[in-house]
Coordinates of N, CA and C in Angstrom, one line a residue:
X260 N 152.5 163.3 187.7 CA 152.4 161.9 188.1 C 151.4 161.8 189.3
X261 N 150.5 161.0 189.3 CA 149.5 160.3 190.3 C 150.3 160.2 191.7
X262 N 149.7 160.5 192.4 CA 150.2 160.2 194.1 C 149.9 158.6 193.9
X263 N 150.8 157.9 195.0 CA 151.2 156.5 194.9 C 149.5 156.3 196.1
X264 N 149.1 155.8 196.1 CA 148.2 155.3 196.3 C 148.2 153.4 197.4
X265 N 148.8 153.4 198.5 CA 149.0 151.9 199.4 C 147.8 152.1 200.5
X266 N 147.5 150.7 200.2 CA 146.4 150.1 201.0 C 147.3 149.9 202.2
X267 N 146.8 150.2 203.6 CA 147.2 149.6 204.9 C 146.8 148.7 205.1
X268 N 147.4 147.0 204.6 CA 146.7 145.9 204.7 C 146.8 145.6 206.7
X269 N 146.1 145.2 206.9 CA 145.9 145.0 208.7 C 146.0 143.3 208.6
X270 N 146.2 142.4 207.9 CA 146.6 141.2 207.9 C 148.3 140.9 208.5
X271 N 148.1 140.2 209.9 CA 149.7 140.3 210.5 C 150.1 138.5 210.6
X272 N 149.7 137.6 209.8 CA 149.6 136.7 210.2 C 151.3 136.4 209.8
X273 N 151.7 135.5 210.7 CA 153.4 135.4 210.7 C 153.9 134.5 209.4
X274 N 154.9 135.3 209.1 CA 155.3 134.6 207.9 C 157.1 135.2 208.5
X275 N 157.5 134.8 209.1 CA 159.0 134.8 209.7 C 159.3 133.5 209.0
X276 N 160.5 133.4 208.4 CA 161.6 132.1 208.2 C 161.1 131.8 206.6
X277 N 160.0 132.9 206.5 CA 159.5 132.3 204.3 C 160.6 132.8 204.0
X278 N 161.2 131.6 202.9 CA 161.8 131.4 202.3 C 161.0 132.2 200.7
X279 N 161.9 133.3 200.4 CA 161.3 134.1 199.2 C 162.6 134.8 197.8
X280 N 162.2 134.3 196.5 CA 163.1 134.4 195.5 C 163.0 135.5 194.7
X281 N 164.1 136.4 194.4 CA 163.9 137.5 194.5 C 164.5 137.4 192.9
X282 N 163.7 137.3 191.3 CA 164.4 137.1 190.2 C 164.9 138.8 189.4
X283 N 165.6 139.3 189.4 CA 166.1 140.7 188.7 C 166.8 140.2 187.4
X284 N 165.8 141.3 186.5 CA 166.5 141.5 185.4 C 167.5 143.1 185.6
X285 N 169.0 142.7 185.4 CA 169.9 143.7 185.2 C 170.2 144.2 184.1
X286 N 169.4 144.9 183.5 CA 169.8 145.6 182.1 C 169.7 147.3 182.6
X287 N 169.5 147.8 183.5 CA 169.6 148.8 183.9 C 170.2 148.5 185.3
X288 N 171.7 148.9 185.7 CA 172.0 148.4 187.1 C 171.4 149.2 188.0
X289 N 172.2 150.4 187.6 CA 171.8 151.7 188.9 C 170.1 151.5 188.9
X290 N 169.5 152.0 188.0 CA 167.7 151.8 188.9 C 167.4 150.2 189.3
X291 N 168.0 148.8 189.2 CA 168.1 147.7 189.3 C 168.4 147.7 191.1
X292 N 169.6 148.6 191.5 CA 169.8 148.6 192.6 C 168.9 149.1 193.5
X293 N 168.6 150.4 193.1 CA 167.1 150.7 193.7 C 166.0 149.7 194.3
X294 N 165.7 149.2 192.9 CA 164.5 148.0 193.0 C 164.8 147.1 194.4
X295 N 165.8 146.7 194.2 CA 166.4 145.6 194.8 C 166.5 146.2 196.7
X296 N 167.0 147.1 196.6 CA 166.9 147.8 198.2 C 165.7 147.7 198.5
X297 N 164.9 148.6 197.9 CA 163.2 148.4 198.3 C 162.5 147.2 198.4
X298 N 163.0 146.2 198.2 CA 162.5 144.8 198.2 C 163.0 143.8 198.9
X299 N 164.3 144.2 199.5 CA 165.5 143.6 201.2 C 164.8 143.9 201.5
X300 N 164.6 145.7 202.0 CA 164.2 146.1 203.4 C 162.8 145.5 203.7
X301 N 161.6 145.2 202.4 CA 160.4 145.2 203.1 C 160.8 143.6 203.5
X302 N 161.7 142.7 203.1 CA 161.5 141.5 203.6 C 162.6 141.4 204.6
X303 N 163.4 141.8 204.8 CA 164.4 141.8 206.2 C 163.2 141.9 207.2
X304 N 162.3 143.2 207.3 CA 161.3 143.5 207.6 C 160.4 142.8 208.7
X305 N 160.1 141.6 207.3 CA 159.3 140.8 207.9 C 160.1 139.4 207.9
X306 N 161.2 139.4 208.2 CA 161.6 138.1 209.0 C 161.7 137.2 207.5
X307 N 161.9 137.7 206.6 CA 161.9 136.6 205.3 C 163.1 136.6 205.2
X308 N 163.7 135.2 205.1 CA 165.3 134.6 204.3 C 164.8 135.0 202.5
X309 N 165.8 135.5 202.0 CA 165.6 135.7 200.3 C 166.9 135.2 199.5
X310 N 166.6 134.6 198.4 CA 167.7 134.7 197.5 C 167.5 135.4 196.5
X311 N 168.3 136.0 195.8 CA 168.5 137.0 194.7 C 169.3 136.0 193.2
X312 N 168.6 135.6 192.3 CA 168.9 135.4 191.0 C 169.2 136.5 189.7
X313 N 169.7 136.2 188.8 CA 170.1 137.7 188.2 C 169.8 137.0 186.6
X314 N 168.7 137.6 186.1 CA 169.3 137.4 184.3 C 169.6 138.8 183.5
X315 N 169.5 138.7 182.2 CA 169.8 139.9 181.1 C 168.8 141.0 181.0
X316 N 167.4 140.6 181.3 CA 166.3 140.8 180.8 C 164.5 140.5 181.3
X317 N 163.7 141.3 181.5 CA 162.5 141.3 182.0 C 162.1 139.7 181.3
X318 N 161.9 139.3 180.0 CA 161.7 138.8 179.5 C 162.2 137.0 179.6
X319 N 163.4 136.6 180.7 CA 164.0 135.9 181.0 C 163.1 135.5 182.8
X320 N 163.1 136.5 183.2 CA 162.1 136.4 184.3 C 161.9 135.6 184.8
X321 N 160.5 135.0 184.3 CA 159.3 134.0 184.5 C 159.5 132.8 184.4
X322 N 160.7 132.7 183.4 CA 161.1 131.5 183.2 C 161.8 130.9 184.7
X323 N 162.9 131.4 184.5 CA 163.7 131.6 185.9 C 163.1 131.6 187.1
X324 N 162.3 132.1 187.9 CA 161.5 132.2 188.5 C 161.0 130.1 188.5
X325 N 160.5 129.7 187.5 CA 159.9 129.0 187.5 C 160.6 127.5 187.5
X326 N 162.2 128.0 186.8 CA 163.0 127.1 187.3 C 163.7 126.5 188.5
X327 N 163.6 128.1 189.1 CA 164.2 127.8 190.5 C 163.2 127.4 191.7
X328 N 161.9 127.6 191.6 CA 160.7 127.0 192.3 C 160.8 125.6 192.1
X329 N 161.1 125.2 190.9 CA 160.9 123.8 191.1 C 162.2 122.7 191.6
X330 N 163.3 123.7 191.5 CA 164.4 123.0 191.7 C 164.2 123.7 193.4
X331 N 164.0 124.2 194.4 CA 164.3 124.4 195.4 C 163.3 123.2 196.1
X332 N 161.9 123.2 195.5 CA 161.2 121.9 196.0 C 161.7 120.9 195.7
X333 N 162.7 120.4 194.8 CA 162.9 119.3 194.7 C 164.3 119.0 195.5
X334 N 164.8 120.2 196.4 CA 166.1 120.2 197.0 C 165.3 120.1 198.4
X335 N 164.1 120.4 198.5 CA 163.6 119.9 200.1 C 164.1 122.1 200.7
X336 N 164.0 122.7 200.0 CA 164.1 124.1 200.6 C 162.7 125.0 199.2
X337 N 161.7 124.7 199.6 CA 160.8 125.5 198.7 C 160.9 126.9 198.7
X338 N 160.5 127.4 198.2 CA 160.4 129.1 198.0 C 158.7 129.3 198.1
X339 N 158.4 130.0 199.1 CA 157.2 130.5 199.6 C 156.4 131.4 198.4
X340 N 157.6 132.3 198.2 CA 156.8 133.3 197.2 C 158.2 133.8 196.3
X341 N 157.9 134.5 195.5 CA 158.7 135.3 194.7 C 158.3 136.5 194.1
X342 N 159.5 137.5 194.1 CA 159.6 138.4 193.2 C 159.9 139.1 191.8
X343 N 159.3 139.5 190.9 CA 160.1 139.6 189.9 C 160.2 141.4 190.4
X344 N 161.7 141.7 189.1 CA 162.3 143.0 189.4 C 163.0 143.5 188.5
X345 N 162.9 144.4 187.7 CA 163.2 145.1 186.4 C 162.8 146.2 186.1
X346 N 163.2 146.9 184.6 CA 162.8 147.9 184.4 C 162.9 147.7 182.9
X347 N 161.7 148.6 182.2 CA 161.4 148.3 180.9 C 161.4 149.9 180.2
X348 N 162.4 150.6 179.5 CA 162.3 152.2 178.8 C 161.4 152.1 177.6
X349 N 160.5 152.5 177.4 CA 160.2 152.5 176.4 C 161.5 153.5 175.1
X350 N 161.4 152.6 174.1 CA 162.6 152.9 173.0 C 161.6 153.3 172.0
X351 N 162.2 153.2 170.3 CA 161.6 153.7 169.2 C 160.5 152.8 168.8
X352 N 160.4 151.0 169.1 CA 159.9 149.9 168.3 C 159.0 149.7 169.2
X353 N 158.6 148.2 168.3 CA 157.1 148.2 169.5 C 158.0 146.9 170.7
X354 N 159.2 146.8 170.5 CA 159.8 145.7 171.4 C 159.1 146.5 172.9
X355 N 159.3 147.5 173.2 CA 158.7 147.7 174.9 C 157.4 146.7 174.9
X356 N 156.6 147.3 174.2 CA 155.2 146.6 173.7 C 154.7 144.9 174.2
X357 N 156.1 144.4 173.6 CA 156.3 142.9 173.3 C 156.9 142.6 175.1
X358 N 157.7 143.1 175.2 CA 158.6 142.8 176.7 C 157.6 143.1 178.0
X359 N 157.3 144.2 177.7 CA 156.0 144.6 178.9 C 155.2 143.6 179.1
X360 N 154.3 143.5 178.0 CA 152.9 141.8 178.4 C 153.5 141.4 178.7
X361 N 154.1 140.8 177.6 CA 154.6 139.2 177.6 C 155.7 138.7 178.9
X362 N 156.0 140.0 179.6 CA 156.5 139.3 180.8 C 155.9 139.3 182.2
X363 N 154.8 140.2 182.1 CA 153.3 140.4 182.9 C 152.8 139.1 182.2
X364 N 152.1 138.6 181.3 CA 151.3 137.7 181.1 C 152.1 136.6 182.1
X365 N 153.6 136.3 181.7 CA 154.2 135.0 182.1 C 154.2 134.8 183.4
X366 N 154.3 136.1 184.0 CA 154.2 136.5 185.8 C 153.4 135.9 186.1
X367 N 151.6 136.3 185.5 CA 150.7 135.9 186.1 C 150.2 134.6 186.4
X368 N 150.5 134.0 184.6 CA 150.6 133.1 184.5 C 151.2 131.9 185.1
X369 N 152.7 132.5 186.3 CA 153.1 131.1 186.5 C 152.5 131.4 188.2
X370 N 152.0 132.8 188.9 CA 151.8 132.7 190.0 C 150.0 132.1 189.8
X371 N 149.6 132.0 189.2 CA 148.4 131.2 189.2 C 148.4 129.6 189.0
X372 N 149.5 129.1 187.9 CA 149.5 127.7 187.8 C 150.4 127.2 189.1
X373 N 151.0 127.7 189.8 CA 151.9 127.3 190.9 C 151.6 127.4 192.1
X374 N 150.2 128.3 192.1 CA 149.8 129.2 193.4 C 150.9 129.4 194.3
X375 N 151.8 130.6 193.3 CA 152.5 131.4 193.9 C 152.6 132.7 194.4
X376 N 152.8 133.1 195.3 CA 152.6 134.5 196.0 C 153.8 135.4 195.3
X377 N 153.0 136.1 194.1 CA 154.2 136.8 193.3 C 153.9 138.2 193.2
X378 N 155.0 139.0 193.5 CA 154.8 140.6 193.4 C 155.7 140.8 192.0
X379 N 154.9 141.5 191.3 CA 155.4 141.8 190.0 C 155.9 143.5 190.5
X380 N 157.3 143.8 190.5 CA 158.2 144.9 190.2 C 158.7 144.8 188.9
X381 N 158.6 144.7 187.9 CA 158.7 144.7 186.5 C 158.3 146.5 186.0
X382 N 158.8 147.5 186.2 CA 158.4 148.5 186.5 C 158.4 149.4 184.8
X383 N 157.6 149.4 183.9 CA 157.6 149.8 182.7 C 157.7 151.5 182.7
X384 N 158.3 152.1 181.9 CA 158.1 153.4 181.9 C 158.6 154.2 180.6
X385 N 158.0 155.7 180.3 CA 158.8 156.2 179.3 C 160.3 156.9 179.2
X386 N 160.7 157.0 180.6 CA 161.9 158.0 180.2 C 163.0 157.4 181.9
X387 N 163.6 157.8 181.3 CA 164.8 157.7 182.7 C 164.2 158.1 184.2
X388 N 163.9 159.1 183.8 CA 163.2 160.1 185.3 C 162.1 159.4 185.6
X389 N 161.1 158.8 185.0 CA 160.3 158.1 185.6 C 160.2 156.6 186.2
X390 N 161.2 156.1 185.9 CA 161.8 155.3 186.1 C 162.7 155.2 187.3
X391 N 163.6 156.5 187.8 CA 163.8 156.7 189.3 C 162.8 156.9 189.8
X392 N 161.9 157.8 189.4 CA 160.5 157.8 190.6 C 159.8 156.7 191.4
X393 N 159.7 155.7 190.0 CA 159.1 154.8 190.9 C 160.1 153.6 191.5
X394 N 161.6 153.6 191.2 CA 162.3 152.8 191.9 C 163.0 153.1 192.7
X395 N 162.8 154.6 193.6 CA 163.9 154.9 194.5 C 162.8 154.7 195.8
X396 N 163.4 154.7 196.9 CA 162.8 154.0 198.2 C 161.8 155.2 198.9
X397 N 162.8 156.4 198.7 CA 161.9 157.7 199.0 C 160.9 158.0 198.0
X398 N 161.0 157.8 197.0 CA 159.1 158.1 196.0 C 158.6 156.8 195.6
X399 N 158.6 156.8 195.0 CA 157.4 155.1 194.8 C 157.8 154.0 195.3
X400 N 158.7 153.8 195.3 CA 159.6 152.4 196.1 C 158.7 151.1 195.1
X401 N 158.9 151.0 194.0 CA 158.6 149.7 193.0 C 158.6 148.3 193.6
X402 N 159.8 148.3 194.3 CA 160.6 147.1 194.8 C 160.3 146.8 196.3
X403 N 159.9 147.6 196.9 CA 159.4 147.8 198.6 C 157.8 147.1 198.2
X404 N 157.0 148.1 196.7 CA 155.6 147.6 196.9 C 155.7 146.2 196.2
X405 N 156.4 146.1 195.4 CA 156.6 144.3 194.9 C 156.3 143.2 196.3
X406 N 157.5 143.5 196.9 CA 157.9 142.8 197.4 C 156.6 142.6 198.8
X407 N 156.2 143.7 199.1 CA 154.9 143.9 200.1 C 153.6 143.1 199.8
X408 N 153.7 143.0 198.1 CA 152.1 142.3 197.4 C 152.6 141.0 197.3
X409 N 153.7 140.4 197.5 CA 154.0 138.8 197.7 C 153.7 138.5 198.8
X410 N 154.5 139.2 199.8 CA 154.2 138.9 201.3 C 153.1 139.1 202.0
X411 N 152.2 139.9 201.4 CA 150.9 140.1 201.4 C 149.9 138.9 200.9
X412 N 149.9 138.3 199.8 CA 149.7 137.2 199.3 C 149.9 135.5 200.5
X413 N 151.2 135.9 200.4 CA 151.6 134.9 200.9 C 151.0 134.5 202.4
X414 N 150.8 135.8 203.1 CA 150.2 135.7 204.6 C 148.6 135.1 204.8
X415 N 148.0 135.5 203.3 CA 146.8 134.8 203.0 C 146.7 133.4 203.4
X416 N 148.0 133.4 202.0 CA 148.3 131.8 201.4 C 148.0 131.0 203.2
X417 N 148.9 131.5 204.1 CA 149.6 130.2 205.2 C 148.2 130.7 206.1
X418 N 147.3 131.6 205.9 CA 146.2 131.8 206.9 C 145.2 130.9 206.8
X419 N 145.0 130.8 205.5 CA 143.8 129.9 204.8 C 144.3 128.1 204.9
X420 N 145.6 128.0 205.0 CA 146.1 127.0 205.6 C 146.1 126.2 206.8
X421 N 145.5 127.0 207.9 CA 145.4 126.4 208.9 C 144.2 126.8 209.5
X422 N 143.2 127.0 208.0 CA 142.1 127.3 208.4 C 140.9 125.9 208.5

């Protein structure tokens, strides 16, 4: 496996009190929980309030995600950014095939039409073991870098804002 590879972003612009939605698909718990630590700590971190949503599946995601952005602006509590968070084994069929895009496409898709600051942890892989790799907090931390490329995003987002 490739050494993980993180940019030291030097951008410290304050994002304390972002409000950030954290969507998990639970179809794997134990590496689910993984995900999900590495993605508290980087936002406890930085002063971010989160909620955590739960559906069946990678594929449910985007949607979700897209429901609760619009219901939190319409409750007068917006969500700054979000995360998606999963894991995808590759099996016998081409369903990995189908679940992988198509829930990367929807990702991108809705953090572009929403200009949302979204870290895709949707973590695809072939086997069990590689799939702890990249979701435990000591080797890849999936869910630490997810959640770093929102908040990363997002610091842009509120810099260019009061530019």
């Amino acid at each position: 496996m490739a050494d993980a590879r993180r940019a030291h972003l030097q951008d410290q612009t304050d994002i304390t009190g972002a409000r950030v939605l954290i969507v998990e698909a639970r179809f794997y718990d134990d590496i689910q929980d993984a995900l999900l630590e590495g993605a508290i700590v980087e936002l406890k971190g930085a002063g971010a309030s989160y909620d955590v949503l739960t559906v069946p599946g990678a594929l449910e995601i985007p949607s979700t995600i897209a429901i609760a952005v619009d219901a939190a602006a319409e409750s007068g509590k917006p969500y700054e950014a979000a995360i998606a968070l999963g894991c995808v084994v590759r099996g016998e069929t081409f369903h990995f095939e189908i679940v992988s895009m198509e829930s990367s496409r929807g990702l991108t898709d809705l953090s572009v039409d929403l200009r949302l600051p979204l870290g895709n942890g949707i973590i695809t892989v072939d086997t069990d073991e590689q799939a702890w790799a990249r979701a435990r907090a000591g080797e890849l931390n999936k869910g630490g870098d997810a959640a770093r490329a929102a908040l990363s995003v997002l610091r842009i987002k509120r810099r260019l804002a009061k530019a």
